[in-house]
Tab-separated table of C-alpha atoms in Angstrom:
chain	number	residue	atom	x	y	z
F	1	MET	CA	-15.986	-7.227	-17.317
F	2	CYS	CA	-12.328	-6.222	-17.103
F	3	GLU	CA	-9.922	-8.312	-18.997
F	4	PRO	CA	-7.592	-10.015	-16.902
F	5	ILE	CA	-3.678	-9.495	-16.886
F	6	VAL	CA	-2.197	-13.193	-18.243
F	7	ASP	CA	1.205	-13.550	-18.403
F	8	LEU	CA	2.132	-16.873	-19.594
F	9	PRO	CA	5.085	-18.135	-21.526
F	10	GLU	CA	4.166	-19.657	-25.493
F	11	ASP	CA	5.158	-23.273	-24.101
F	12	ALA	CA	2.548	-23.288	-20.621
F	13	SER	CA	0.608	-26.287	-20.331
F	14	PRO	CA	-3.358	-25.956	-20.632
F	15	ALA	CA	-3.879	-26.777	-17.200
F	16	ALA	CA	-1.939	-23.395	-16.086
F	17	VAL	CA	-4.466	-21.557	-17.824
F	18	PRO	CA	-7.112	-20.757	-15.686
F	19	LEU	CA	-4.872	-20.453	-12.767
F	20	ALA	CA	-2.973	-17.937	-14.830
F	21	THR	CA	-6.479	-16.044	-15.546
F	22	ALA	CA	-7.772	-16.007	-11.985
F	23	ARG	CA	-4.166	-14.234	-11.098
F	24	GLY	CA	-4.985	-11.648	-14.068
F	25	PHE	CA	-8.509	-10.933	-12.789
F	26	ALA	CA	-7.043	-10.395	-9.570
F	27	ARG	CA	-4.341	-7.804	-10.826
F	28	ALA	CA	-7.120	-6.184	-12.736
F	29	ALA	CA	-9.106	-5.973	-9.574
F	30	TRP	CA	-5.881	-4.029	-7.867
F	31	GLN	CA	-5.619	-1.705	-11.187
F	32	ASN	CA	-9.480	-0.846	-10.377
F	33	GLU	CA	-8.470	-0.483	-6.571
F	34	GLY	CA	-5.530	1.419	-7.442
F	35	HIS	CA	-7.570	4.000	-9.194
F	36	SER	CA	-10.471	3.913	-6.805
F	37	LEU	CA	-7.991	4.956	-3.915
F	38	GLU	CA	-6.684	7.770	-6.388
F	39	GLN	CA	-10.069	9.301	-6.505
F	40	LEU	CA	-10.486	8.990	-2.862
F	41	ALA	CA	-7.470	11.254	-2.139
F	42	LEU	CA	-8.602	13.775	-4.883
F	43	PHE	CA	-12.060	14.039	-3.086
F	44	ALA	CA	-10.667	14.552	0.345
F	45	ALA	CA	-8.549	16.655	-0.789
F	46	ALA	CA	-11.363	18.954	-2.637
F	47	SER	CA	-13.684	18.490	0.314
F	48	GLY	CA	-11.519	18.390	3.518
F	49	SER	CA	-14.671	17.914	5.443
F	50	GLU	CA	-15.090	15.912	8.672
F	51	PHE	CA	-17.489	13.706	7.183
F	52	ASP	CA	-15.720	12.585	4.428
F	53	ALA	CA	-15.684	9.421	5.979
F	54	LEU	CA	-19.627	8.756	6.431
F	55	GLU	CA	-19.881	10.169	2.829
F	56	VAL	CA	-17.451	7.163	1.776
F	57	ALA	CA	-19.121	4.445	4.266
F	58	ALA	CA	-22.656	5.111	2.611
F	59	LEU	CA	-21.573	5.073	-0.639
F	60	PHE	CA	-19.443	2.003	-0.271
F	61	ARG	CA	-22.033	0.443	2.259
F	62	ILE	CA	-18.923	0.019	4.793
F	63	SER	CA	-18.693	0.775	8.267
F	64	LEU	CA	-17.044	4.072	9.499
F	65	ARG	CA	-13.921	2.649	10.679
F	66	ALA	CA	-13.279	0.871	7.483
F	67	ALA	CA	-14.265	3.934	5.561
F	68	GLN	CA	-11.722	5.873	7.615
F	69	GLN	CA	-9.022	3.563	7.005
F	70	ARG	CA	-9.802	3.566	3.058
F	71	LEU	CA	-9.421	7.710	3.037
F	72	GLU	CA	-6.465	7.536	5.280
F	73	LEU	CA	-4.747	4.609	2.839
F	74	ALA	CA	-5.559	6.754	0.141
F	75	VAL	CA	-4.547	10.003	0.864
F	76	THR	CA	-1.169	8.334	2.376
F	77	LEU	CA	-0.574	6.713	-0.863
F	78	ALA	CA	-1.411	9.801	-2.900
F	79	THR	CA	0.838	12.349	-0.966
F	80	ARG	CA	3.465	9.791	0.559
F	81	LEU	CA	3.796	6.780	-1.698
F	82	PRO	CA	3.132	7.846	-5.171
F	83	ARG	CA	4.970	4.913	-6.574
F	84	THR	CA	3.388	2.259	-4.599
F	85	LEU	CA	-0.127	3.633	-5.588
F	86	ALA	CA	1.423	3.698	-9.490
F	87	ALA	CA	2.249	-0.264	-8.655
F	88	ILE	CA	-1.213	-0.766	-8.067
F	89	LYS	CA	-2.568	1.527	-10.450
F	90	ALA	CA	-0.669	-1.064	-12.466
F	91	GLY	CA	-1.786	-4.282	-11.328
F	92	ARG	CA	1.768	-4.927	-9.588
F	93	LEU	CA	0.987	-4.851	-6.376
F	94	ASP	CA	-1.980	-5.770	-4.209
F	95	PRO	CA	-3.653	-2.790	-1.813
F	96	TYR	CA	-2.809	-5.249	1.053
F	97	ARG	CA	1.233	-5.127	0.598
F	98	ALA	CA	0.333	-1.478	-0.222
F	99	SER	CA	-1.221	-0.582	3.058
F	100	LYS	CA	1.697	-2.510	5.030
F	101	ILE	CA	4.355	-0.067	3.144
F	102	ALA	CA	1.884	2.786	4.095
F	103	ASP	CA	2.023	1.313	8.049
F	104	ALA	CA	5.461	1.086	7.908
F	105	THR	CA	6.399	4.488	6.957
F	106	LEU	CA	3.877	6.678	8.309
F	107	THR	CA	6.326	8.038	11.280
F	108	LEU	CA	9.000	8.987	8.884
F	109	SER	CA	10.147	12.267	7.042
F	110	LEU	CA	9.085	12.423	3.058
F	111	GLU	CA	12.791	12.073	2.552
F	112	ASP	CA	12.975	9.037	4.628
F	113	THR	CA	9.373	7.360	3.421
F	114	ALA	CA	10.642	7.823	-0.534
F	115	ILE	CA	14.368	6.317	0.379
F	116	VAL	CA	11.848	3.252	1.875
F	117	GLU	CA	9.826	3.082	-0.776
F	118	GLY	CA	12.581	2.980	-3.281
F	119	GLN	CA	14.272	0.143	-1.833
F	120	ILE	CA	11.088	-2.347	-1.349
F	121	LEU	CA	8.938	-1.447	-4.412
F	122	ASP	CA	10.128	-4.022	-6.234
F	123	LEU	CA	10.809	-7.019	-3.662
F	124	ALA	CA	6.878	-6.323	-2.603
F	125	GLU	CA	5.546	-7.225	-5.903
F	126	GLU	CA	6.542	-11.142	-5.037
F	127	MET	CA	7.161	-11.071	-1.720
F	128	PRO	CA	4.925	-12.758	0.876
F	129	ALA	CA	2.882	-9.892	3.230
F	130	VAL	CA	5.022	-11.899	6.080
F	131	LYS	CA	8.452	-11.350	4.619
F	132	LEU	CA	7.292	-7.823	3.303
F	133	CYS	CA	6.827	-6.789	6.967
F	134	ARG	CA	10.321	-7.914	8.205
F	135	ALA	CA	12.112	-6.395	5.450
F	136	LEU	CA	10.184	-2.942	6.137
F	137	ARG	CA	11.350	-3.629	9.617
F	138	ARG	CA	15.094	-3.760	8.573
F	139	ILE	CA	14.828	-1.275	6.026
F	140	VAL	CA	12.851	1.621	8.016
F	141	ALA	CA	15.762	0.721	11.003
F	142	ARG	CA	17.987	1.194	8.732
F	143	VAL	CA	17.321	4.565	7.460
F	144	ASN	CA	15.664	5.663	10.683
F	145	ALA	CA	18.688	4.684	12.521
F	146	ASP	CA	19.291	8.313	14.709
F	147	ALA	CA	15.442	8.310	15.707
F	148	LEU	CA	15.654	4.948	16.496
F	149	GLN	CA	18.379	5.417	18.679
F	150	ALA	CA	16.832	8.442	20.272
F	151	LEU	CA	13.922	6.845	20.985
F	152	HIS	CA	15.922	3.897	22.932
F	153	GLU	CA	17.988	6.218	24.661
F	154	GLU	CA	14.787	8.221	25.954
F	155	ARG	CA	13.096	4.602	26.928
F	156	VAL	CA	16.390	3.610	28.722
F	157	ALA	CA	16.130	7.004	30.815
F	158	ARG	CA	12.531	6.555	31.817
F	159	ARG	CA	13.422	3.125	33.398
F	160	ARG	CA	16.124	4.478	35.291
């Protein structure tokens, strides 16, 4: 069994210990998931086979679609969002929030992705997922204003 990551002040009440320990185990699980995602990205890079998702599905006993999503997240984190992957591996960020960052930056350039990651990562650690998604939309819109303007103009032109 892994050790929980518990951060409690010295004067914390004894009643807070079980809850903090439960959170600590969750953070340790995030660390393990981060290392797992990193290894899946290495596997995908080394293999490059069209059957990678099938192998992952069989190994993890999950559906093919779940395996594809897991591999896509792993590769995206390893190649486009290395600081986000590091935050998961450190137990500071859960994989669900990391997937929201990955989804929001998928269409951005590597440079813009790095900017968004830098602006959101510290906030994401303490922010509820719904607020994270809203903040990501605002940041992506700010960073990617030119592309959004071009998309808007294209849609307006199509309506005419």
